[in-house]
Amino acid sequence: MLDQLRRMAVLATVVEQGSLVAAARHLQTTTSAVSQQLRALERDTGVTLLHRSTRRISLTPAGEHFVAGCKAMLAAAQEAQAQLHRLRDAPEGELRISATVGFARQLGPALAPLMAAHPGLHLHLEVDDGFTDLVAKRIDLAVRFGRLPDSSWVAQRIGAKSVGLYAAPGYLARRGVPSGTADLVRHDWLALRPDTTPFQTLPLRGPGGEEQWLRVTPRASSNNQLSLQQLCEAGLGLAMLGADDVDESVAQGRLLRLLPDWEMPTLPVHVLTPQRDAQPAKVRHAIDALRRAFAETPRNPATIGA
């Protein structure tokens, strides 16, 4: 079948170019090879398609009907190749991205310039803090932070989330403001915990470079970053939250940052793709946009307990 399709393409090219010589030049082959393809096509179909002479060719009645289909087939193949080139060179079509709830609100601003610059690009955002079957959902790109699960997908680090320790003013009024790391163990903790581990170990780095490991048992936990923030704003305890996630809450006084001189571990941000090479333009451009959005930037949030 593949040989037959190739011979049909040769016939369409011969008719389009007007001669075997011109067709051979266009196909970057020899006139003899073109002639052999045509003879094989006539042999397989059992029909004479061309009248050939030393100077010109002409289609038989059967050839005129047959070549119309050959031209349509060749045009469809050429258009398919052109579409492939466009997908490679310019972002268009549907871009399917998977992200956690905590990232969802940041993806709109991050991808808005890309969407505005390319009207042919359409976005579908799959938001879920749980397990997502990336293949079944036909995901082009997944955005994840923290430790990555085992996966055959290719991960690229594109930035990091700055993390701080936060609490609601009402909670601090009841339980007191921690003046140092030694005070932290007597407080209630809230944790982002996708598993059933009963405790959480937190690495902390002080202003002089000293390191401490704090082991706490959360009073409440969630696998959802937004829910964890809401628990914290409700005054249920201390929580390590992404600084960019709580900007508005800090500005409006719903949360205060604690112990700003102590560094919390940043959370690496990764994008996951099915393969590293031969990515379509929509994926490459999206990765570039997200890399710009999630690059670390200095922050000066409202603080307490310095």
GROMACS .gro file of C-alpha atoms in nm:
model
  306
    1MET     CA    1   0.000   0.000   0.000
    2LEU     CA    2   0.281   0.245   0.084
    3ASP     CA    3   0.445   0.178  -0.254
    4GLN     CA    4   0.113   0.239  -0.427
    5LEU     CA    5   0.062   0.571  -0.244
    6ARG     CA    6   0.414   0.679  -0.339
    7ARG     CA    7   0.345   0.599  -0.706
    8MET     CA    8   0.019   0.795  -0.694
    9ALA     CA    9   0.214   1.093  -0.560
   10VAL     CA   10   0.463   1.056  -0.846
   11LEU     CA   11   0.178   1.054  -1.103
   12ALA     CA   12   0.027   1.369  -0.951
   13THR     CA   13   0.368   1.539  -0.960
   14VAL     CA   14   0.427   1.443  -1.324
   15VAL     CA   15   0.093   1.593  -1.427
   16GLU     CA   16   0.154   1.902  -1.213
   17GLN     CA   17   0.506   1.957  -1.355
   18GLY     CA   18   0.408   1.875  -1.714
   19SER     CA   19   0.684   1.627  -1.795
   20LEU     CA   20   0.883   1.337  -1.655
   21VAL     CA   21   1.203   1.543  -1.662
   22ALA     CA   22   1.049   1.830  -1.462
   23ALA     CA   23   0.891   1.587  -1.219
   24ALA     CA   24   1.223   1.409  -1.166
   25ARG     CA   25   1.389   1.742  -1.097
   26HIS     CA   26   1.116   1.837  -0.849
   27LEU     CA   27   1.136   1.500  -0.673
   28GLN     CA   28   1.517   1.506  -0.676
   29THR     CA   29   1.544   1.174  -0.859
   30THR     CA   30   1.609   1.049  -1.212
   31THR     CA   31   1.375   1.045  -1.511
   32SER     CA   32   1.425   0.671  -1.534
   33ALA     CA   33   1.311   0.624  -1.174
   34VAL     CA   34   0.997   0.833  -1.236
   35SER     CA   35   0.918   0.629  -1.548
   36GLN     CA   36   0.961   0.304  -1.355
   37GLN     CA   37   0.717   0.425  -1.086
   38LEU     CA   38   0.456   0.508  -1.349
   39ARG     CA   39   0.492   0.173  -1.522
   40ALA     CA   40   0.457  -0.008  -1.189
   41LEU     CA   41   0.142   0.194  -1.113
   42GLU     CA   42  -0.014   0.103  -1.449
   43ARG     CA   43   0.084  -0.260  -1.401
   44ASP     CA   44  -0.074  -0.280  -1.058
   45THR     CA   45  -0.394  -0.103  -1.161
   46GLY     CA   46  -0.417  -0.282  -1.494
   47VAL     CA   47  -0.504   0.049  -1.665
   48THR     CA   48  -0.306   0.273  -1.901
   49LEU     CA   49  -0.291   0.615  -1.734
   50LEU     CA   50  -0.057   0.813  -1.959
   51HIS     CA   51   0.024   0.844  -2.327
   52ARG     CA   52   0.399   0.913  -2.341
   53SER     CA   53   0.618   1.034  -2.624
   54THR     CA   54   0.970   1.176  -2.635
   55ARG     CA   55   0.833   1.532  -2.609
   56ARG     CA   56   0.508   1.525  -2.414
   57ILE     CA   57   0.270   1.329  -2.200
   58SER     CA   58  -0.108   1.321  -2.194
   59LEU     CA   59  -0.359   1.152  -1.969
   60THR     CA   60  -0.590   0.881  -2.087
   61PRO     CA   61  -0.961   0.918  -1.993
   62ALA     CA   62  -0.906   0.671  -1.710
   63GLY     CA   63  -0.594   0.863  -1.607
   64GLU     CA   64  -0.786   1.192  -1.588
   65HIS     CA   65  -1.030   1.041  -1.337
   66PHE     CA   66  -0.758   0.866  -1.140
   67VAL     CA   67  -0.520   1.161  -1.117
   68ALA     CA   68  -0.786   1.377  -0.949
   69GLY     CA   69  -0.774   1.146  -0.649
   70CYS     CA   70  -0.393   1.137  -0.663
   71LYS     CA   71  -0.380   1.518  -0.654
   72ALA     CA   72  -0.622   1.529  -0.360
   73MET     CA   73  -0.409   1.274  -0.172
   74LEU     CA   74  -0.089   1.470  -0.239
   75ALA     CA   75  -0.251   1.798  -0.136
   76ALA     CA   76  -0.374   1.642   0.190
   77ALA     CA   77  -0.025   1.509   0.265
   78GLN     CA   78   0.131   1.848   0.195
   79GLU     CA   79  -0.122   2.024   0.419
   80ALA     CA   80  -0.059   1.772   0.698
   81GLN     CA   81   0.313   1.842   0.672
   82ALA     CA   82   0.251   2.218   0.675
   83GLN     CA   83   0.035   2.183   0.986
   84LEU     CA   84   0.312   1.986   1.154
   85HIS     CA   85   0.561   2.261   1.073
   86ARG     CA   86   0.324   2.523   1.211
   87LEU     CA   87   0.285   2.326   1.533
   88ARG     CA   88   0.661   2.303   1.556
   89ASP     CA   89   0.727   2.670   1.487
   90ALA     CA   90   0.424   2.860   1.622
   91PRO     CA   91   0.209   2.785   1.928
   92GLU     CA   92  -0.144   2.690   1.826
   93GLY     CA   93  -0.405   2.427   1.902
   94GLU     CA   94  -0.515   2.313   2.247
   95LEU     CA   95  -0.261   2.333   2.529
   96ARG     CA   96  -0.359   2.101   2.815
   97ILE     CA   97  -0.191   2.183   3.148
   98SER     CA   98  -0.223   1.999   3.478
   99ALA     CA   99  -0.159   2.191   3.801
  100THR     CA  100  -0.234   2.177   4.170
  101VAL     CA  101  -0.493   2.409   4.321
  102GLY     CA  102  -0.219   2.623   4.476
  103PHE     CA  103  -0.073   2.694   4.134
  104ALA     CA  104  -0.397   2.747   3.945
  105ARG     CA  105  -0.442   3.115   4.028
  106GLN     CA  106  -0.086   3.192   3.918
  107LEU     CA  107  -0.111   3.022   3.580
  108GLY     CA  108  -0.356   3.275   3.438
  109PRO     CA  109  -0.125   3.576   3.482
  110ALA     CA  110   0.175   3.366   3.375
  111LEU     CA  111   0.019   3.250   3.048
  112ALA     CA  112  -0.190   3.558   2.964
  113PRO     CA  113   0.082   3.725   2.749
  114LEU     CA  114   0.135   3.402   2.555
  115MET     CA  115  -0.239   3.359   2.493
  116ALA     CA  116  -0.275   3.724   2.385
  117ALA     CA  117   0.013   3.696   2.139
  118HIS     CA  118  -0.116   3.376   1.975
  119PRO     CA  119  -0.493   3.375   1.901
  120GLY     CA  120  -0.471   3.022   1.762
  121LEU     CA  121  -0.369   2.884   2.101
  122HIS     CA  122  -0.640   2.743   2.332
  123LEU     CA  123  -0.587   2.655   2.698
  124HIS     CA  124  -0.740   2.375   2.906
  125LEU     CA  125  -0.635   2.375   3.273
  126GLU     CA  126  -0.680   2.051   3.470
  127VAL     CA  127  -0.669   2.141   3.842
  128ASP     CA  128  -0.631   1.866   4.101
  129ASP     CA  129  -0.422   1.821   4.416
  130GLY     CA  130  -0.459   1.445   4.396
  131PHE     CA  131  -0.322   1.193   4.150
  132THR     CA  132  -0.378   1.288   3.788
  133ASP     CA  133  -0.342   1.035   3.507
  134LEU     CA  134  -0.151   1.263   3.273
  135VAL     CA  135  -0.175   1.026   2.978
  136ALA     CA  136  -0.548   0.959   3.013
  137LYS     CA  137  -0.614   1.334   3.044
  138ARG     CA  138  -0.399   1.401   2.734
  139ILE     CA  139  -0.187   1.648   2.933
  140ASP     CA  140   0.083   1.835   2.741
  141LEU     CA  141   0.247   1.991   3.045
  142ALA     CA  142   0.218   1.940   3.422
  143VAL     CA  143   0.331   2.194   3.684
  144ARG     CA  144   0.440   2.050   4.019
  145PHE     CA  145   0.629   2.172   4.325
  146GLY     CA  146   0.822   2.000   4.602
  147ARG     CA  147   0.923   1.636   4.581
  148LEU     CA  148   0.818   1.472   4.257
  149PRO     CA  149   0.658   1.127   4.239
  150ASP     CA  150   0.828   0.856   4.038
  151SER     CA  151   0.731   0.907   3.678
  152SER     CA  152   0.848   0.833   3.326
  153TRP     CA  153   0.780   1.196   3.236
  154VAL     CA  154   1.071   1.436   3.195
  155ALA     CA  155   1.102   1.701   3.467
  156GLN     CA  156   1.260   2.043   3.420
  157ARG     CA  157   1.316   2.279   3.711
  158ILE     CA  158   1.187   2.624   3.617
  159GLY     CA  159   1.207   2.809   3.949
  160ALA     CA  160   1.118   2.789   4.315
  161LYS     CA  161   0.846   2.896   4.555
  162SER     CA  162   0.961   3.110   4.846
  163VAL     CA  163   0.818   2.976   5.173
  164GLY     CA  164   0.756   3.150   5.506
  165LEU     CA  165   0.601   3.076   5.843
  166TYR     CA  166   0.261   3.240   5.896
  167ALA     CA  167  -0.016   3.268   6.152
  168ALA     CA  168  -0.337   3.464   6.195
  169PRO     CA  169  -0.340   3.764   6.436
  170GLY     CA  170  -0.621   3.603   6.638
  171TYR     CA  171  -0.418   3.287   6.693
  172LEU     CA  172  -0.113   3.486   6.802
  173ALA     CA  173  -0.327   3.689   7.042
  174ARG     CA  174  -0.436   3.365   7.211
  175ARG     CA  175  -0.114   3.168   7.203
  176GLY     CA  176   0.156   3.434   7.194
  177VAL     CA  177   0.411   3.532   6.933
  178PRO     CA  178   0.710   3.294   6.908
  179SER     CA  179   1.033   3.484   6.968
  180GLY     CA  180   1.260   3.205   6.846
  181THR     CA  181   1.265   2.852   6.715
  182ALA     CA  182   1.252   2.707   7.065
  183ASP     CA  183   0.901   2.850   7.105
  184LEU     CA  184   0.769   2.677   6.793
  185VAL     CA  185   0.728   2.331   6.944
  186ARG     CA  186   0.458   2.449   7.186
  187HIS     CA  187   0.237   2.584   6.907
  188ASP     CA  188  -0.029   2.413   6.701
  189TRP     CA  189   0.086   2.330   6.349
  190LEU     CA  190  -0.089   2.297   6.018
  191ALA     CA  191   0.077   2.091   5.745
  192LEU     CA  192   0.050   2.021   5.376
  193ARG     CA  193   0.055   1.644   5.395
  194PRO     CA  194  -0.051   1.420   5.105
  195ASP     CA  195   0.026   1.101   5.300
  196THR     CA  196  -0.041   0.961   5.648
  197THR     CA  197   0.293   1.050   5.813
  198PRO     CA  198   0.203   1.157   6.170
  199PHE     CA  199   0.482   1.415   6.199
  200GLN     CA  200   0.666   1.671   5.990
  201THR     CA  201   1.036   1.755   5.997
  202LEU     CA  202   1.123   2.114   5.907
  203PRO     CA  203   1.478   2.231   5.823
  204LEU     CA  204   1.543   2.590   5.931
  205ARG     CA  205   1.845   2.814   5.868
  206GLY     CA  206   1.920   3.105   6.099
  207PRO     CA  207   2.065   3.449   6.018
  208GLY     CA  208   2.414   3.331   6.117
  209GLY     CA  209   2.392   3.023   5.898
  210GLU     CA  210   2.313   2.781   6.179
  211GLU     CA  211   2.075   2.500   6.089
  212GLN     CA  212   1.804   2.344   6.301
  213TRP     CA  213   1.565   2.058   6.237
  214LEU     CA  214   1.224   2.102   6.392
  215ARG     CA  215   1.001   1.799   6.431
  216VAL     CA  216   0.634   1.879   6.484
  217THR     CA  217   0.309   1.684   6.490
  218PRO     CA  218   0.041   1.875   6.296
  219ARG     CA  219  -0.290   1.933   6.466
  220ALA     CA  220  -0.453   1.967   6.124
  221SER     CA  221  -0.334   1.885   5.774
  222SER     CA  222  -0.453   1.888   5.416
  223ASN     CA  223  -0.334   1.778   5.075
  224ASN     CA  224  -0.460   2.111   4.938
  225GLN     CA  225  -0.250   2.427   4.970
  226LEU     CA  226  -0.549   2.662   4.955
  227SER     CA  227  -0.732   2.469   5.227
  228LEU     CA  228  -0.420   2.483   5.443
  229GLN     CA  229  -0.405   2.861   5.401
  230GLN     CA  230  -0.773   2.890   5.494
  231LEU     CA  231  -0.716   2.685   5.811
  232CYS     CA  232  -0.430   2.916   5.899
  233GLU     CA  233  -0.636   3.230   5.839
  234ALA     CA  234  -0.908   3.080   6.062
  235GLY     CA  235  -0.660   3.082   6.350
  236LEU     CA  236  -0.602   2.709   6.390
  237GLY     CA  237  -0.222   2.726   6.404
  238LEU     CA  238   0.108   2.801   6.232
  239ALA     CA  239   0.169   2.701   5.870
  240MET     CA  240   0.449   2.713   5.617
  241LEU     CA  241   0.294   2.878   5.312
  242GLY     CA  242   0.412   3.000   4.976
  243ALA     CA  243   0.494   3.371   4.999
  244ASP     CA  244   0.331   3.450   4.666
  245ASP     CA  245   0.017   3.261   4.769
  246VAL     CA  246  -0.043   3.476   5.077
  247ASP     CA  247   0.050   3.824   4.950
  248GLU     CA  248  -0.308   3.944   4.956
  249SER     CA  249  -0.380   3.793   5.297
  250VAL     CA  250  -0.069   3.957   5.443
  251ALA     CA  251  -0.155   4.293   5.287
  252GLN     CA  252  -0.507   4.277   5.434
  253GLY     CA  253  -0.384   4.173   5.778
  254ARG     CA  254  -0.534   3.823   5.780
  255LEU     CA  255  -0.190   3.665   5.816
  256LEU     CA  256   0.142   3.772   5.968
  257ARG     CA  257   0.483   3.630   5.890
  258LEU     CA  258   0.683   3.492   6.182
  259LEU     CA  259   1.059   3.472   6.241
  260PRO     CA  260   1.156   3.639   5.912
  261ASP     CA  261   1.528   3.608   5.994
  262TRP     CA  262   1.498   3.230   5.969
  263GLU     CA  263   1.496   3.081   5.619
  264MET     CA  264   1.247   2.812   5.533
  265PRO     CA  265   1.332   2.563   5.255
  266THR     CA  266   1.215   2.680   4.914
  267LEU     CA  267   0.999   2.446   4.711
  268PRO     CA  268   1.138   2.370   4.366
  269VAL     CA  269   0.893   2.419   4.080
  270HIS     CA  270   0.907   2.170   3.793
  271VAL     CA  271   0.731   2.121   3.466
  272LEU     CA  272   0.675   1.765   3.348
  273THR     CA  273   0.647   1.672   2.982
  274PRO     CA  274   0.614   1.337   2.803
  275GLN     CA  275   0.953   1.389   2.636
  276ARG     CA  276   1.237   1.641   2.641
  277ASP     CA  277   1.298   1.664   2.266
  278ALA     CA  278   1.069   1.734   1.970
  279GLN     CA  279   0.822   1.929   2.181
  280PRO     CA  280   0.557   2.127   1.991
  281ALA     CA  281   0.581   2.504   1.995
  282LYS     CA  282   0.285   2.542   2.232
  283VAL     CA  283   0.472   2.345   2.499
  284ARG     CA  284   0.806   2.520   2.446
  285HIS     CA  285   0.649   2.866   2.465
  286ALA     CA  286   0.444   2.770   2.772
  287ILE     CA  287   0.756   2.647   2.953
  288ASP     CA  288   0.933   2.975   2.877
  289ALA     CA  289   0.635   3.174   3.010
  290LEU     CA  290   0.618   2.968   3.328
  291ARG     CA  291   0.993   2.990   3.382
  292ARG     CA  292   0.968   3.368   3.378
  293ALA     CA  293   0.671   3.363   3.615
  294PHE     CA  294   0.817   3.127   3.875
  295ALA     CA  295   1.169   3.264   3.890
  296GLU     CA  296   1.251   3.360   4.247
  297THR     CA  297   1.214   3.728   4.331
  298PRO     CA  298   1.298   3.915   4.654
  299ARG     CA  299   1.003   3.968   4.885
  300ASN     CA  300   0.941   4.196   5.183
  301PRO     CA  301   0.613   4.077   5.339
  302ALA     CA  302   0.470   4.215   5.662
  303THR     CA  303   0.653   4.043   5.946
  304ILE     CA  304   0.641   3.990   6.318
  305GLY     CA  305   0.874   3.828   6.566
  306ALA     CA  306   1.199   3.951   6.408
   0.00000   0.00000   0.00000
